[in-house]
Coordinates of C-alpha atoms and ligand atoms in Angstrom, one line a residue:
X13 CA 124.6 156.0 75.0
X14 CA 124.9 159.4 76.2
X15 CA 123.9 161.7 78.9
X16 CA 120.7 164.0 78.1
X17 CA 119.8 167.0 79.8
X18 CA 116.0 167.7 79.6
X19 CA 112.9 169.1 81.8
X20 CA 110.5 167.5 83.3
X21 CA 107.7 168.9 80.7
X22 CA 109.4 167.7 77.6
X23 CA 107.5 166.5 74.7
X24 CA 108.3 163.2 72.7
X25 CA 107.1 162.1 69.1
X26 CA 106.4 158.0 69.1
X27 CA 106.4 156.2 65.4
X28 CA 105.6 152.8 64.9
X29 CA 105.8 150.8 61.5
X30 CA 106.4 147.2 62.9
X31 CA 103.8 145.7 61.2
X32 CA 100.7 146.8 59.4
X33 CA 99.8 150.2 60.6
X34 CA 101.8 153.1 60.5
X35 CA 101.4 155.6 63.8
X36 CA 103.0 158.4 65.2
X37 CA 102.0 160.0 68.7
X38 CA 103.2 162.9 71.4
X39 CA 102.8 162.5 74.5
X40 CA 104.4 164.5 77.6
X41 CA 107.1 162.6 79.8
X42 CA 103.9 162.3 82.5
X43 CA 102.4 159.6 79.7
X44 CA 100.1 162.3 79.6
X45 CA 98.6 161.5 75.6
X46 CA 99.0 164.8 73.4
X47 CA 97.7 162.6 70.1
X48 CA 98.2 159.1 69.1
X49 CA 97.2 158.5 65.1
X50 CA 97.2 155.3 63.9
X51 CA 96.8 154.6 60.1
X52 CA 95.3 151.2 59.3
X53 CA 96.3 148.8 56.1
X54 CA 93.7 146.3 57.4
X55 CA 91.8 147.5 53.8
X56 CA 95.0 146.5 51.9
X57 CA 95.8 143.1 53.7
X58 CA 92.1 141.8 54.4
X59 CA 92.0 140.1 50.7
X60 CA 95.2 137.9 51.6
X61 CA 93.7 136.6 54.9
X62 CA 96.8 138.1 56.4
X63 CA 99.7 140.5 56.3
X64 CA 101.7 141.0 52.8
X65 CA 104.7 142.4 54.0
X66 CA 106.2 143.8 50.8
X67 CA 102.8 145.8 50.1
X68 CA 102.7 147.2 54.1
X69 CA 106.3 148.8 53.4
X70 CA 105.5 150.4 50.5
X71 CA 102.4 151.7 52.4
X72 CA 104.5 152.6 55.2
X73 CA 106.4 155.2 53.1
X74 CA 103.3 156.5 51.6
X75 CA 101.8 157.1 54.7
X76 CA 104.7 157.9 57.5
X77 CA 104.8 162.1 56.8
X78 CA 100.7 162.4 56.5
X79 CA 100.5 160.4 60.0
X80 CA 104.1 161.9 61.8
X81 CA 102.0 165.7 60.3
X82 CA 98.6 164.4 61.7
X83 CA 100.1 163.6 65.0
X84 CA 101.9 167.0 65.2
X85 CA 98.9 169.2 64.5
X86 CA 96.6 166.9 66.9
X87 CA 99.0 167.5 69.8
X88 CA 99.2 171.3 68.3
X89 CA 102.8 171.6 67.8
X90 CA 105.4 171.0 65.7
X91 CA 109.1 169.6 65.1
X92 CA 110.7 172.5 66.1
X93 CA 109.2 171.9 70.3
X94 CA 109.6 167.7 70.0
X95 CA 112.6 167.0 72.5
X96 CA 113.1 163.2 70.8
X97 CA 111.7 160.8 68.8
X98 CA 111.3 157.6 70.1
X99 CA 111.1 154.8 67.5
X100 CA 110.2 151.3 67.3
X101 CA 113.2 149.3 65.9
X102 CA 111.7 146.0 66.3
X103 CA 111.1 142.9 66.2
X104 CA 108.9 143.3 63.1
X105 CA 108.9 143.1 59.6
X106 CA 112.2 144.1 58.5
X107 CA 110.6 146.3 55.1
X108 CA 108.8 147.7 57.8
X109 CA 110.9 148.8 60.1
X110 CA 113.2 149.8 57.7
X111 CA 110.6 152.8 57.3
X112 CA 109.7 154.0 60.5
X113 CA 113.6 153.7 61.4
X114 CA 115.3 155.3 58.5
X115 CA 112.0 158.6 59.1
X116 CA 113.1 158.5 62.8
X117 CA 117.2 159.4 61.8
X118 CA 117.1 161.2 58.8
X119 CA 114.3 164.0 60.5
X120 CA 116.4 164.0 64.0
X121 CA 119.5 164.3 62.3
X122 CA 117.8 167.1 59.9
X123 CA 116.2 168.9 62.7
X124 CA 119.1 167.9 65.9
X125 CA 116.3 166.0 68.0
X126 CA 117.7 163.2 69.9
X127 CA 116.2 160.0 68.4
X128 CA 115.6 157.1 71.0
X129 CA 115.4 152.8 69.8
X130 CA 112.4 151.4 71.5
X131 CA 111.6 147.4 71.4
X132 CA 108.2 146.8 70.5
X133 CA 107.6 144.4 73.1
X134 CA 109.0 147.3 75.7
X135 CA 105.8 149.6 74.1
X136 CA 103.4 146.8 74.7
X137 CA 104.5 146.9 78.7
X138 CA 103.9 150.0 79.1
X139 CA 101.5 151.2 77.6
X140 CA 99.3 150.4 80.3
X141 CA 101.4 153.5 82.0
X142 CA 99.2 155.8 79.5
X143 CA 96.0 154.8 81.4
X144 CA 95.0 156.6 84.4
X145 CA 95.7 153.6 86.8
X146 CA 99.6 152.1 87.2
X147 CA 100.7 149.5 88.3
X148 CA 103.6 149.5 91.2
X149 CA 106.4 147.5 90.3
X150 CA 106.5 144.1 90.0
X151 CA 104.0 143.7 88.1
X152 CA 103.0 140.4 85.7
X153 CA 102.7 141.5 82.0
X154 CA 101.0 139.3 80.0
X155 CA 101.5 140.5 76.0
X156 CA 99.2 138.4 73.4
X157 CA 99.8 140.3 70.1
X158 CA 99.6 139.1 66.5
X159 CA 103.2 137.8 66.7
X160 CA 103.9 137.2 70.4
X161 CA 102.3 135.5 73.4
X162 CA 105.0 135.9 76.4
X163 CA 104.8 136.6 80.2
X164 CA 107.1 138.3 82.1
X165 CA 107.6 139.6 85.7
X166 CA 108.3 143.4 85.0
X167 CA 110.5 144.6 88.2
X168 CA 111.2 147.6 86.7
X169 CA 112.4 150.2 83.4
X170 CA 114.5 148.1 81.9
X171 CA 114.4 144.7 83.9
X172 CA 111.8 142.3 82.7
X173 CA 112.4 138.5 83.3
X174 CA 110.8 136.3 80.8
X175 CA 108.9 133.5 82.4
X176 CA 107.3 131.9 79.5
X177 CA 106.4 132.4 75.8
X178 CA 104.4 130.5 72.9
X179 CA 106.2 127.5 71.5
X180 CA 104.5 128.1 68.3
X181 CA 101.3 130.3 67.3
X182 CA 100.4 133.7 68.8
X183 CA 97.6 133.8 70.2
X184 CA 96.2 137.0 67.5
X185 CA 98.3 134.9 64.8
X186 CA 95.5 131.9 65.8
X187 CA 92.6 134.4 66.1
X188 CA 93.7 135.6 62.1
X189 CA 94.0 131.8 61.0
X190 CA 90.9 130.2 62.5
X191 CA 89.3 133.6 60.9
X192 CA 90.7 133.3 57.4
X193 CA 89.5 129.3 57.2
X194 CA 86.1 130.3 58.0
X195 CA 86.2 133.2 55.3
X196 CA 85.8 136.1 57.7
X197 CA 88.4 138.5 56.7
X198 CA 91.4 140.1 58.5
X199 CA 92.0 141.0 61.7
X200 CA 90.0 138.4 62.9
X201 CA 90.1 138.6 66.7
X202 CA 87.7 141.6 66.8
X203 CA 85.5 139.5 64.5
X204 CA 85.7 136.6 65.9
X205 CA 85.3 138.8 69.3
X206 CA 82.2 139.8 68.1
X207 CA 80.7 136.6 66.7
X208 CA 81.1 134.8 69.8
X209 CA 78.9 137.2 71.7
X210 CA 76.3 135.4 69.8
X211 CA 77.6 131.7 70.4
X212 CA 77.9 129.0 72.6
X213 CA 81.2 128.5 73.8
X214 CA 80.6 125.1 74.5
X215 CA 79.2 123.7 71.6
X216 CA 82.7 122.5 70.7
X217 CA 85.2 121.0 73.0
X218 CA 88.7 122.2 71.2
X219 CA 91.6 121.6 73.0
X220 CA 93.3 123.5 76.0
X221 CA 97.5 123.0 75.7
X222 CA 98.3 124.0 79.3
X223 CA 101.8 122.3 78.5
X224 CA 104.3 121.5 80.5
X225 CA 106.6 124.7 80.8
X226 CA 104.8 125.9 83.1
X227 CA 104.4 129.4 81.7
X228 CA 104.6 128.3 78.0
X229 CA 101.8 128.1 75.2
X230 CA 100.9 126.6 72.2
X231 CA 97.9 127.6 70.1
X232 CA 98.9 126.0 66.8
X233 CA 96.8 122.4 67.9
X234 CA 93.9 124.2 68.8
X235 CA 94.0 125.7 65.3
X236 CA 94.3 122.5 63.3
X237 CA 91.5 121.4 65.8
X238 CA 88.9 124.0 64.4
X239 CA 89.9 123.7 60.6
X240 CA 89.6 119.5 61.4
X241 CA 86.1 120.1 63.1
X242 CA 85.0 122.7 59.9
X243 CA 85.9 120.1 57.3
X244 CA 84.2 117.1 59.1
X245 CA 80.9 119.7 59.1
X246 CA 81.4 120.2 55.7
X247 CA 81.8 116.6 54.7
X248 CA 78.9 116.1 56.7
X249 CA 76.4 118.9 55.1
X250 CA 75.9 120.8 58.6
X251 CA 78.1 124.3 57.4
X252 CA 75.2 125.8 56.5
X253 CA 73.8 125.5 60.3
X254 CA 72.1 128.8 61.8
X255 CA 74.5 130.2 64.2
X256 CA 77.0 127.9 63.4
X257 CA 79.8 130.6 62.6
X258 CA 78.7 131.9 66.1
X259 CA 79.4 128.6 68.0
X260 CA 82.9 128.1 66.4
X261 CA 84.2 131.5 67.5
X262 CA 82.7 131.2 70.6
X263 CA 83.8 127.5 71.4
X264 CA 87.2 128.7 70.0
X265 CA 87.5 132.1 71.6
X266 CA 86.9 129.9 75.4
X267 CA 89.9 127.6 74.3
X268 CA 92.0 130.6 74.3
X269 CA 90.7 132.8 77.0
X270 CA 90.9 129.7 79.4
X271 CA 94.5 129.2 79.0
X272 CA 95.3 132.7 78.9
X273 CA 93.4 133.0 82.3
X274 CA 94.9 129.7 84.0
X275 CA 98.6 130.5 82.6
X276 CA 98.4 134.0 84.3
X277 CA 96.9 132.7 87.1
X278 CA 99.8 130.6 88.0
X279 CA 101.9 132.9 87.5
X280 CA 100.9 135.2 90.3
X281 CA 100.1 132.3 92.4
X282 CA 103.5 130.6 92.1
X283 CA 105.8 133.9 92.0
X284 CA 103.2 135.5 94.7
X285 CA 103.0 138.9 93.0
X286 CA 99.7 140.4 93.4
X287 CA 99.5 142.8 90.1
X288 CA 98.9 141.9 86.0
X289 CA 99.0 143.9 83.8
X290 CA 97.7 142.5 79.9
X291 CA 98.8 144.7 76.6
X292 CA 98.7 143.6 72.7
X293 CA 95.8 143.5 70.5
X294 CA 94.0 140.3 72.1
X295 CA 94.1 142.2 75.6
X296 CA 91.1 144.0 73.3
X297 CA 89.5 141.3 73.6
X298 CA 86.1 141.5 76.0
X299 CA 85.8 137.7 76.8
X300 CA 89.7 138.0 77.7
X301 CA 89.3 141.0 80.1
X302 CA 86.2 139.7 81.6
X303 CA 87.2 136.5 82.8
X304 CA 91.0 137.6 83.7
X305 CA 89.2 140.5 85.9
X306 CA 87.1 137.8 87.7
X307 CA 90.0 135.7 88.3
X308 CA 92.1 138.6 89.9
X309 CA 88.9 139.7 92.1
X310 CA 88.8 135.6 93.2
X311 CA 92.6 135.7 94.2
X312 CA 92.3 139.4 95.2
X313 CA 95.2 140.6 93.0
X314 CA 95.0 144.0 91.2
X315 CA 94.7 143.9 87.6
X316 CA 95.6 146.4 85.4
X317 CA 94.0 146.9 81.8
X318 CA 94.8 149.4 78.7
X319 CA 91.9 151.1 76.9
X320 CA 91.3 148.7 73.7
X321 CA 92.5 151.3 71.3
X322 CA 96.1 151.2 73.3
X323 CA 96.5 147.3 73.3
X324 CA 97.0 147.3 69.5
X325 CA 99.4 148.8 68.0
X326 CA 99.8 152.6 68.3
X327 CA 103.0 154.9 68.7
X328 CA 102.0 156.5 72.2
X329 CA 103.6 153.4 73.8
X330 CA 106.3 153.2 71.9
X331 CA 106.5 157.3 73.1
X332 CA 106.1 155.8 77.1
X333 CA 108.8 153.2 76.8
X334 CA 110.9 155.8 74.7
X335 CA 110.8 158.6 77.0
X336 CA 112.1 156.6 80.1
X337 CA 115.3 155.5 77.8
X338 CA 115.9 159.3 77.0
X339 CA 115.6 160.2 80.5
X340 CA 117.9 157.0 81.2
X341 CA 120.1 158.8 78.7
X342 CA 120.0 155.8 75.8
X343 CA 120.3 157.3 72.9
X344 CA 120.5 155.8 69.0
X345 CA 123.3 156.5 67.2
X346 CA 123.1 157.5 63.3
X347 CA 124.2 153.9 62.7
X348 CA 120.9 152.5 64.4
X349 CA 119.4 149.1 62.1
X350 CA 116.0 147.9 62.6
X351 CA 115.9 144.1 63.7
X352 CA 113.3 141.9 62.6
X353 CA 113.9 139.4 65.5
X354 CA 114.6 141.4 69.1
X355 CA 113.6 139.8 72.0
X356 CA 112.8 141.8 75.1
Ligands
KG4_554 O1 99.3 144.2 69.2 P1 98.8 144.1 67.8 O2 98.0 145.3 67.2 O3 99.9 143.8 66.7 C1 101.0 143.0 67.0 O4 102.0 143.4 67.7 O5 100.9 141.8 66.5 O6 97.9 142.8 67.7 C2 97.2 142.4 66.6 C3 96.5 141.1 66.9 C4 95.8 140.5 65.7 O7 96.1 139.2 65.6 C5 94.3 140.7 66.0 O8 93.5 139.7 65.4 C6 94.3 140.6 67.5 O9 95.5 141.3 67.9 N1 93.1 141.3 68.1 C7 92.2 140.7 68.8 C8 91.2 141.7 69.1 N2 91.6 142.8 68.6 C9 92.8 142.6 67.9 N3 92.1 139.4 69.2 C10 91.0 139.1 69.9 N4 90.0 139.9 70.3 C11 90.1 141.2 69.9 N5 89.1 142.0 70.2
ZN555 ZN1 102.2 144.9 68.7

């Protein structure tokens, strides 16, 4: 911790390397986006089904000066006018991390630019700050991500009060499973997004956990419940079905959405705050944003949603969380460690 003097027109260079794409963005301390590049490994991962954490560091280091340059010349300036770095330090994958971090110190300590440690789950929150509408505080933030599916009450930088989380699959992590058993490749929510367009969502009945919590979720039954219902088609010859693919994700895809919906819903209903705001990759998702936005219209609450390409992972929010802890005055030391597990 220290105390920082800047202006209010300061410029701040965002890196993320949590998981599977490396990005770097600048942005102004009004959220105002300068550039926001993010380099996909979907092409190196998609084989697996999922993420191989061993090849996405090794890609990370590969790729973190090409994308930190990119960034730079997009937002036409360079190192020498950055006034931090903010970095994501997790939770992620450690090898991961371990990039984006270690890039973050060694050019601030090269070049004397203050370098900020941003949680991940902080970037999701607010990047919904980088849009033109924002929300007042409180808000209800609903983050469904590849690895997380948690709701908070945000009452402000810096005080978020957890209110419920998955006991076991994210909802993306279900999206990518259900995906990679019917042989559709990775990521598969935008897939699977896509397929269900196409499908009937209720030509299967999977099952709904709204489980006891009241804000907690589950998604790992609901996965067994489609591979069950793909063997017993296979066993029974009908796999081959026209617009069977089509029903699955669709049937699936409701399962989700629903519970997303009815958990935020009782959120705002039983803590009477009138504003959500969604973030992480399956915010992407149009089934998801349509039915939450008619649910907030039928309670008359104001909901709040990032542009797709800002709900999945991208440095400019890590940039927005990271320039409201430099202006806080939180600073990283030299000694700063990435962490794999870091709950918000
Ligand atoms: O936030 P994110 O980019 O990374 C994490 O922090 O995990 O989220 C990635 C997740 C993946 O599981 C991906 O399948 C899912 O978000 N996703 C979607 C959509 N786009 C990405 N899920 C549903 N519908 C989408 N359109
Ligand atoms: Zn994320």
């Amino acid at each position: 911790m220290g105390c920082i003097l800047y202006t209010d027109n300061y410029k701040i260079l965002g890196i993320d390397t949590s998981c599977d794409d490396t990005s770097a963005a600048v942005i102004t301390a009004e959220d105002k986006i300068l550039s926001n590049i993010v380099s996909s490994q979907s092409d190196i991962h998609k084989r697996y089904g999922g993420i191989v954490p061993e090849l996405s560091s090794r890609r990370h280091i590969e790729m973190i000066w090409p994308v930190v340059n990119e960034a730079l010349n997009r937002a036409k300036t360079s190192l020498d006018d950055i006034d931090a770095i903010a970095v994501c330090y997790g939770p992620g994958l450690i090898g991961s991390l371990l990039v984006g971090c270690s890039f973050a110190k060694a050019v601030g300590y090269a070049k004397g630019i203050p370098v900020v440690a941003v949680n991940h789950l902080e970037g999701h929150v607010f990047s919904i700050f980088l849009g033109k509408e924002r929300p007042d505080f409180p808000f209800i933030s609903l983050i469904a991500s590849g690895g997380h599916t948690s709701l908070y009450i945000v009452n402000g930088f810096g005080q978020y009060a957890e209110l419920g989380r998955t006991r076991d699959d994210a909802a993306g992590e279900a999206y990518d499973k259900v995906a990679k058993l019917l042989g559709l490749g990775y990521p598969g929510g935008p897939i699977i997004d896509k397929l269900a367009k196409d499908g009937n969502p209720k030509a299967f009945n999977f099952p709904r956990a709204y489980i006891p919590g009241p804000f907690d979720f589950s998604f790992s039954g609901l996965k067994t419940a489609v591979k069950l219902r793909v063997h017993d088609l296979e066993f029974k010859g009908q796999n081959k079905k026209m617009g069977l693919l089509n029903d699955i994700a669709a049937s699936f895809q409701s399962a989700v959405v629903d519970v997303l919906v009815r958990k935020v819903e009782w959120a705002i209903v039983k803590r009477a705050i009138k504003r959500i705001a969604l973030s992480g990759g399956v915010a992407a998702n149009s089934e998801l944003r349509e039915k939450m936005l008619e649910m907030a219209e039928r309670r008359g609450v104001d909901l709040f949603l990032p542009s797709p390409y800002l709900c999945t992972d991208n440095a400019a929010m890590i940039a927005a969380a990271g320039h409201r802890h430099f202006t806080a005055g939180n600073v990283a030391s030299i000694d700063l460690n990435p962490k794999a597990y870091l709950p918000l």
